[in-house]
Amino acid sequence: MTCIFCDILDGKREAHIVYEDEDHIAFLDKYPIDDGHTLVIPKKHYERITDMDSSDVGKIFSLIPKIAKSVLSGACADAFSLAQNNGKAAKQIIPHVHIHIIPRYNDKGTVWTKRQIPTDDVLSELAQKIKSALI
């Protein structure tokens, strides 16, 4: 079975990247719960967070404040939620560790299940705003 996220890392699939370093990449979710929904993944493939050693778990989570701040700013969000699922029963759809940063807006409420399908142009513009907000 191929991994969609590994395909993104290998350049076989496009993504709207907002952050990248030697070991991680962050990009906009193609089917976001809300505007600016971003996924942060390790470049090394792990199916579950329990497959990672604790220092790698610490490294990926240490990026969350920096990326979340840029998502808040770039997406003009009021707050954000974090999610990280492990296994099918936990609703992990892509079997590659990923952390969701889901922007929240005062005028929209907090919805977990409603997904959108924005255009590539909308995602590209939003990705650029988030990248520009990186500190």
Short mmCIF file of N, CA and C in Angstrom, two decimals:
data_model
loop_
_atom_site.label_atom_id
_atom_site.label_comp_id
_atom_site.label_asym_id
_atom_site.label_seq_id
_atom_site.Cartn_x
_atom_site.Cartn_y
_atom_site.Cartn_z
N MET A 1 0.84 -1.18 0.00
CA MET A 1 0.00 0.00 0.00
C MET A 1 0.89 1.25 0.00
N THR A 2 0.59 2.16 -0.87
CA THR A 2 1.37 3.39 -0.92
C THR A 2 0.84 4.38 0.10
N CYS A 3 1.74 5.22 0.55
CA CYS A 3 1.40 6.24 1.55
C CYS A 3 1.31 7.58 0.83
N ILE A 4 0.17 8.22 0.92
CA ILE A 4 -0.04 9.52 0.29
C ILE A 4 0.99 10.54 0.78
N PHE A 5 1.29 10.54 2.06
CA PHE A 5 2.23 11.51 2.60
C PHE A 5 3.65 11.23 2.11
N CYS A 6 4.03 9.96 1.99
CA CYS A 6 5.35 9.62 1.43
C CYS A 6 5.40 10.04 -0.04
N ASP A 7 4.28 9.92 -0.75
CA ASP A 7 4.23 10.40 -2.14
C ASP A 7 4.46 11.90 -2.22
N ILE A 8 3.92 12.65 -1.27
CA ILE A 8 4.16 14.10 -1.22
C ILE A 8 5.65 14.36 -0.99
N LEU A 9 6.23 13.64 -0.05
CA LEU A 9 7.66 13.81 0.25
C LEU A 9 8.54 13.46 -0.94
N ASP A 10 8.11 12.46 -1.73
CA ASP A 10 8.87 12.02 -2.91
C ASP A 10 8.58 12.87 -4.15
N GLY A 11 7.68 13.86 -4.02
CA GLY A 11 7.34 14.72 -5.15
C GLY A 11 6.37 14.10 -6.15
N LYS A 12 5.75 12.99 -5.78
CA LYS A 12 4.79 12.32 -6.66
C LYS A 12 3.39 12.93 -6.56
N ARG A 13 3.14 13.65 -5.48
CA ARG A 13 1.87 14.36 -5.28
C ARG A 13 2.18 15.78 -4.86
N GLU A 14 1.33 16.68 -5.25
CA GLU A 14 1.51 18.08 -4.87
C GLU A 14 0.95 18.34 -3.48
N ALA A 15 1.53 19.34 -2.84
CA ALA A 15 1.04 19.78 -1.54
C ALA A 15 1.31 21.27 -1.42
N HIS A 16 0.53 21.91 -0.59
CA HIS A 16 0.69 23.34 -0.33
C HIS A 16 1.50 23.46 0.97
N ILE A 17 2.82 23.48 0.80
CA ILE A 17 3.75 23.42 1.92
C ILE A 17 3.86 24.78 2.60
N VAL A 18 3.79 24.74 3.93
CA VAL A 18 3.93 25.98 4.71
C VAL A 18 5.19 25.98 5.55
N TYR A 19 5.81 24.81 5.75
CA TYR A 19 7.03 24.72 6.55
C TYR A 19 7.77 23.45 6.15
N GLU A 20 9.11 23.55 6.17
CA GLU A 20 9.92 22.36 5.94
C GLU A 20 11.27 22.52 6.60
N ASP A 21 11.75 21.46 7.23
CA ASP A 21 13.11 21.41 7.73
C ASP A 21 13.68 20.04 7.35
N GLU A 22 14.81 19.68 7.89
CA GLU A 22 15.48 18.44 7.52
C GLU A 22 14.64 17.19 7.81
N ASP A 23 13.85 17.23 8.89
CA ASP A 23 13.14 16.04 9.34
C ASP A 23 11.61 16.11 9.28
N HIS A 24 11.06 17.30 8.95
CA HIS A 24 9.61 17.49 9.02
C HIS A 24 9.12 18.34 7.86
N ILE A 25 7.83 18.23 7.62
CA ILE A 25 7.19 19.09 6.63
C ILE A 25 5.77 19.38 7.14
N ALA A 26 5.28 20.56 6.84
CA ALA A 26 3.91 20.94 7.20
C ALA A 26 3.24 21.47 5.94
N PHE A 27 2.01 21.04 5.72
CA PHE A 27 1.28 21.46 4.53
C PHE A 27 -0.21 21.53 4.84
N LEU A 28 -0.93 22.26 3.99
CA LEU A 28 -2.37 22.40 4.19
C LEU A 28 -3.08 21.10 3.88
N ASP A 29 -4.06 20.78 4.71
CA ASP A 29 -4.91 19.61 4.47
C ASP A 29 -5.73 19.88 3.22
N LYS A 30 -5.77 18.93 2.31
CA LYS A 30 -6.51 19.10 1.06
C LYS A 30 -8.03 19.10 1.30
N TYR A 31 -8.47 18.49 2.38
CA TYR A 31 -9.89 18.43 2.75
C TYR A 31 -10.05 18.98 4.18
N PRO A 32 -9.85 20.28 4.34
CA PRO A 32 -9.76 20.86 5.68
C PRO A 32 -11.08 20.90 6.45
N ILE A 33 -10.94 20.79 7.74
CA ILE A 33 -12.08 21.00 8.63
C ILE A 33 -12.41 22.48 8.65
N ASP A 34 -11.39 23.32 8.58
CA ASP A 34 -11.60 24.77 8.48
C ASP A 34 -10.42 25.40 7.77
N ASP A 35 -10.57 26.66 7.37
CA ASP A 35 -9.55 27.36 6.59
C ASP A 35 -8.21 27.39 7.32
N GLY A 36 -7.17 26.90 6.68
CA GLY A 36 -5.84 26.89 7.27
C GLY A 36 -5.47 25.60 7.97
N HIS A 37 -6.35 24.59 7.93
CA HIS A 37 -6.09 23.29 8.55
C HIS A 37 -4.76 22.76 7.99
N THR A 38 -3.80 22.57 8.87
CA THR A 38 -2.44 22.21 8.50
C THR A 38 -2.04 20.88 9.14
N LEU A 39 -1.27 20.09 8.38
CA LEU A 39 -0.75 18.83 8.88
C LEU A 39 0.76 18.93 9.03
N VAL A 40 1.28 18.46 10.13
CA VAL A 40 2.71 18.43 10.39
C VAL A 40 3.11 16.97 10.45
N ILE A 41 4.09 16.57 9.61
CA ILE A 41 4.48 15.16 9.55
C ILE A 41 6.00 15.02 9.64
N PRO A 42 6.46 13.87 10.15
CA PRO A 42 7.88 13.57 10.06
C PRO A 42 8.18 13.08 8.64
N LYS A 43 9.37 13.36 8.15
CA LYS A 43 9.75 12.88 6.82
C LYS A 43 9.98 11.37 6.82
N LYS A 44 10.41 10.85 7.96
CA LYS A 44 10.56 9.40 8.08
C LYS A 44 9.18 8.80 8.32
N HIS A 45 8.88 7.72 7.62
CA HIS A 45 7.56 7.10 7.74
C HIS A 45 7.43 6.32 9.05
N TYR A 46 6.44 6.70 9.83
CA TYR A 46 5.99 5.95 11.00
C TYR A 46 4.49 5.89 10.90
N GLU A 47 3.92 4.73 11.15
CA GLU A 47 2.46 4.63 11.08
C GLU A 47 1.80 5.25 12.30
N ARG A 48 2.34 4.97 13.47
CA ARG A 48 1.77 5.48 14.72
C ARG A 48 2.84 6.18 15.54
N ILE A 49 2.40 7.08 16.38
CA ILE A 49 3.34 7.82 17.21
C ILE A 49 4.08 6.88 18.16
N THR A 50 3.49 5.74 18.49
CA THR A 50 4.14 4.75 19.36
C THR A 50 5.27 4.01 18.64
N ASP A 51 5.38 4.19 17.33
CA ASP A 51 6.49 3.61 16.56
C ASP A 51 7.73 4.50 16.61
N MET A 52 7.57 5.73 17.06
CA MET A 52 8.66 6.71 17.10
C MET A 52 9.38 6.65 18.44
N ASP A 53 10.67 7.01 18.45
CA ASP A 53 11.32 7.12 19.76
C ASP A 53 10.95 8.47 20.36
N SER A 54 11.09 8.57 21.66
CA SER A 54 10.59 9.75 22.37
C SER A 54 11.26 11.04 21.92
N SER A 55 12.53 11.00 21.52
CA SER A 55 13.17 12.24 21.08
C SER A 55 12.58 12.73 19.76
N ASP A 56 12.20 11.82 18.86
CA ASP A 56 11.56 12.23 17.61
C ASP A 56 10.15 12.77 17.86
N VAL A 57 9.45 12.19 18.82
CA VAL A 57 8.13 12.71 19.19
C VAL A 57 8.29 14.13 19.75
N GLY A 58 9.29 14.33 20.59
CA GLY A 58 9.55 15.65 21.14
C GLY A 58 9.90 16.67 20.07
N LYS A 59 10.68 16.26 19.07
CA LYS A 59 11.08 17.17 18.00
C LYS A 59 9.87 17.64 17.20
N ILE A 60 8.98 16.71 16.84
CA ILE A 60 7.84 17.13 16.02
C ILE A 60 6.89 18.02 16.82
N PHE A 61 6.66 17.66 18.08
CA PHE A 61 5.75 18.49 18.88
C PHE A 61 6.36 19.84 19.23
N SER A 62 7.70 19.94 19.25
CA SER A 62 8.32 21.23 19.54
C SER A 62 8.11 22.23 18.41
N LEU A 63 7.76 21.74 17.22
CA LEU A 63 7.48 22.63 16.09
C LEU A 63 6.07 23.23 16.13
N ILE A 64 5.19 22.61 16.86
CA ILE A 64 3.77 22.99 16.83
C ILE A 64 3.54 24.45 17.21
N PRO A 65 4.14 24.99 18.28
CA PRO A 65 3.89 26.40 18.60
C PRO A 65 4.25 27.35 17.46
N LYS A 66 5.40 27.14 16.85
CA LYS A 66 5.86 28.01 15.76
C LYS A 66 4.92 27.93 14.56
N ILE A 67 4.56 26.72 14.16
CA ILE A 67 3.69 26.55 12.99
C ILE A 67 2.28 27.03 13.32
N ALA A 68 1.79 26.72 14.51
CA ALA A 68 0.45 27.15 14.91
C ALA A 68 0.34 28.68 14.92
N LYS A 69 1.38 29.37 15.40
CA LYS A 69 1.36 30.84 15.39
C LYS A 69 1.23 31.37 13.97
N SER A 70 1.95 30.75 13.04
CA SER A 70 1.87 31.22 11.65
C SER A 70 0.52 30.89 11.04
N VAL A 71 -0.06 29.76 11.41
CA VAL A 71 -1.40 29.41 10.92
C VAL A 71 -2.42 30.41 11.46
N LEU A 72 -2.34 30.72 12.75
CA LEU A 72 -3.26 31.70 13.35
C LEU A 72 -3.17 33.04 12.62
N SER A 73 -1.96 33.49 12.40
CA SER A 73 -1.75 34.78 11.75
C SER A 73 -2.15 34.74 10.27
N GLY A 74 -1.65 33.77 9.54
CA GLY A 74 -1.90 33.69 8.10
C GLY A 74 -3.35 33.42 7.74
N ALA A 75 -4.05 32.68 8.60
CA ALA A 75 -5.44 32.34 8.33
C ALA A 75 -6.41 33.27 9.07
N CYS A 76 -5.86 34.24 9.81
CA CYS A 76 -6.68 35.17 10.60
C CYS A 76 -7.66 34.43 11.51
N ALA A 77 -7.14 33.40 12.16
CA ALA A 77 -7.97 32.58 13.05
C ALA A 77 -7.94 33.14 14.47
N ASP A 78 -8.94 32.78 15.25
CA ASP A 78 -9.04 33.23 16.63
C ASP A 78 -8.41 32.26 17.62
N ALA A 79 -8.33 30.98 17.23
CA ALA A 79 -7.81 29.94 18.11
C ALA A 79 -7.46 28.73 17.24
N PHE A 80 -7.05 27.63 17.88
CA PHE A 80 -6.79 26.42 17.12
C PHE A 80 -6.97 25.19 17.99
N SER A 81 -7.23 24.07 17.34
CA SER A 81 -7.29 22.78 18.00
C SER A 81 -6.16 21.93 17.46
N LEU A 82 -5.68 21.00 18.29
CA LEU A 82 -4.69 20.02 17.85
C LEU A 82 -5.34 18.64 17.89
N ALA A 83 -4.96 17.79 16.94
CA ALA A 83 -5.42 16.41 16.93
C ALA A 83 -4.31 15.52 16.42
N GLN A 84 -4.24 14.31 16.95
CA GLN A 84 -3.25 13.34 16.49
C GLN A 84 -3.85 11.97 16.73
N ASN A 85 -4.19 11.25 15.65
CA ASN A 85 -4.88 9.97 15.73
C ASN A 85 -3.92 8.83 15.42
N ASN A 86 -4.14 7.68 16.05
CA ASN A 86 -3.28 6.51 15.87
C ASN A 86 -4.12 5.26 15.68
N GLY A 87 -4.17 4.76 14.44
CA GLY A 87 -4.91 3.55 14.12
C GLY A 87 -6.30 3.83 13.58
N LYS A 88 -6.82 2.85 12.85
CA LYS A 88 -8.13 2.97 12.20
C LYS A 88 -9.25 3.28 13.18
N ALA A 89 -9.24 2.61 14.32
CA ALA A 89 -10.31 2.82 15.30
C ALA A 89 -10.31 4.25 15.85
N ALA A 90 -9.16 4.92 15.74
CA ALA A 90 -9.04 6.31 16.19
C ALA A 90 -9.30 7.28 15.04
N LYS A 91 -9.74 6.75 13.89
CA LYS A 91 -10.05 7.55 12.70
C LYS A 91 -8.80 8.12 12.02
N GLN A 92 -7.67 7.39 12.15
CA GLN A 92 -6.48 7.76 11.40
C GLN A 92 -6.69 7.29 9.96
N ILE A 93 -6.80 8.22 9.03
CA ILE A 93 -7.10 7.89 7.64
C ILE A 93 -5.83 7.57 6.86
N ILE A 94 -4.79 8.36 7.04
CA ILE A 94 -3.51 8.14 6.37
C ILE A 94 -2.56 7.48 7.38
N PRO A 95 -2.04 6.29 7.08
CA PRO A 95 -1.19 5.59 8.05
C PRO A 95 0.25 6.12 8.08
N HIS A 96 0.38 7.40 8.35
CA HIS A 96 1.67 8.08 8.52
C HIS A 96 1.43 9.11 9.62
N VAL A 97 2.27 9.11 10.62
CA VAL A 97 2.09 10.04 11.75
C VAL A 97 1.88 11.46 11.23
N HIS A 98 0.86 12.10 11.75
CA HIS A 98 0.62 13.50 11.42
C HIS A 98 -0.15 14.17 12.54
N ILE A 99 0.15 15.44 12.72
CA ILE A 99 -0.51 16.26 13.73
C ILE A 99 -1.33 17.31 13.00
N HIS A 100 -2.60 17.38 13.37
CA HIS A 100 -3.51 18.38 12.78
C HIS A 100 -3.45 19.66 13.60
N ILE A 101 -3.26 20.78 12.91
CA ILE A 101 -3.45 22.10 13.52
C ILE A 101 -4.68 22.66 12.81
N ILE A 102 -5.78 22.76 13.56
CA ILE A 102 -7.06 23.16 12.98
C ILE A 102 -7.44 24.55 13.50
N PRO A 103 -7.36 25.56 12.62
CA PRO A 103 -7.74 26.91 13.04
C PRO A 103 -9.22 26.95 13.44
N ARG A 104 -9.52 27.81 14.39
CA ARG A 104 -10.90 27.99 14.85
C ARG A 104 -11.26 29.47 14.78
N TYR A 105 -12.51 29.72 14.48
CA TYR A 105 -13.00 31.08 14.26
C TYR A 105 -14.21 31.33 15.14
N ASN A 106 -14.23 32.47 15.83
CA ASN A 106 -15.32 32.79 16.75
C ASN A 106 -16.68 32.76 16.07
N ASP A 107 -16.75 33.18 14.83
CA ASP A 107 -18.05 33.27 14.16
C ASP A 107 -18.51 31.96 13.53
N LYS A 108 -17.70 30.91 13.58
CA LYS A 108 -18.06 29.64 12.95
C LYS A 108 -18.38 28.52 13.94
N GLY A 109 -17.89 28.61 15.15
CA GLY A 109 -18.07 27.52 16.09
C GLY A 109 -17.01 26.45 15.87
N THR A 110 -17.08 25.39 16.66
CA THR A 110 -16.10 24.31 16.60
C THR A 110 -16.75 23.06 16.04
N VAL A 111 -16.42 22.75 14.80
CA VAL A 111 -16.95 21.57 14.13
C VAL A 111 -15.78 20.63 13.87
N TRP A 112 -15.97 19.33 14.10
CA TRP A 112 -14.90 18.35 13.88
C TRP A 112 -15.08 17.54 12.61
N THR A 113 -16.29 17.39 12.15
CA THR A 113 -16.52 16.42 11.07
C THR A 113 -16.79 17.03 9.70
N LYS A 114 -17.15 18.28 9.64
CA LYS A 114 -17.48 18.89 8.34
C LYS A 114 -16.19 19.22 7.59
N ARG A 115 -16.06 18.69 6.39
CA ARG A 115 -14.87 18.93 5.57
C ARG A 115 -15.24 19.80 4.39
N GLN A 116 -14.28 20.58 3.91
CA GLN A 116 -14.45 21.43 2.75
C GLN A 116 -13.57 20.89 1.62
N ILE A 117 -13.79 21.35 0.42
CA ILE A 117 -12.91 21.03 -0.70
C ILE A 117 -12.58 22.34 -1.41
N PRO A 118 -11.54 23.04 -0.91
CA PRO A 118 -11.16 24.31 -1.53
C PRO A 118 -10.39 24.08 -2.83
N THR A 119 -10.32 25.10 -3.65
CA THR A 119 -9.57 25.00 -4.91
C THR A 119 -8.07 25.11 -4.62
N ASP A 120 -7.27 24.68 -5.58
CA ASP A 120 -5.82 24.81 -5.44
C ASP A 120 -5.40 26.27 -5.31
N ASP A 121 -6.09 27.16 -6.01
CA ASP A 121 -5.77 28.58 -5.93
C ASP A 121 -5.99 29.11 -4.52
N VAL A 122 -7.08 28.72 -3.91
CA VAL A 122 -7.39 29.14 -2.54
C VAL A 122 -6.33 28.59 -1.59
N LEU A 123 -5.97 27.32 -1.75
CA LEU A 123 -4.96 26.72 -0.88
C LEU A 123 -3.59 27.36 -1.10
N SER A 124 -3.23 27.65 -2.34
CA SER A 124 -1.94 28.28 -2.63
C SER A 124 -1.83 29.66 -1.97
N GLU A 125 -2.90 30.44 -2.09
CA GLU A 125 -2.90 31.78 -1.49
C GLU A 125 -2.79 31.70 0.03
N LEU A 126 -3.53 30.79 0.63
CA LEU A 126 -3.50 30.63 2.08
C LEU A 126 -2.13 30.11 2.53
N ALA A 127 -1.56 29.17 1.81
CA ALA A 127 -0.23 28.65 2.15
C ALA A 127 0.80 29.77 2.14
N GLN A 128 0.71 30.64 1.16
CA GLN A 128 1.66 31.76 1.08
C GLN A 128 1.50 32.70 2.27
N LYS A 129 0.27 32.96 2.69
CA LYS A 129 0.03 33.83 3.85
C LYS A 129 0.61 33.20 5.12
N ILE A 130 0.43 31.88 5.27
CA ILE A 130 0.94 31.19 6.46
C ILE A 130 2.47 31.17 6.45
N LYS A 131 3.05 30.86 5.29
CA LYS A 131 4.52 30.88 5.16
C LYS A 131 5.08 32.25 5.50
N SER A 132 4.43 33.29 5.02
CA SER A 132 4.88 34.66 5.26
C SER A 132 4.82 35.02 6.74
N ALA A 133 3.94 34.36 7.47
CA ALA A 133 3.78 34.66 8.90
C ALA A 133 4.75 33.88 9.78
N LEU A 134 5.52 32.94 9.21
CA LEU A 134 6.48 32.18 10.01
C LEU A 134 7.51 33.11 10.63
N ILE A 135 7.74 32.89 11.90
CA ILE A 135 8.68 33.73 12.64
C ILE A 135 10.04 33.07 12.65
#
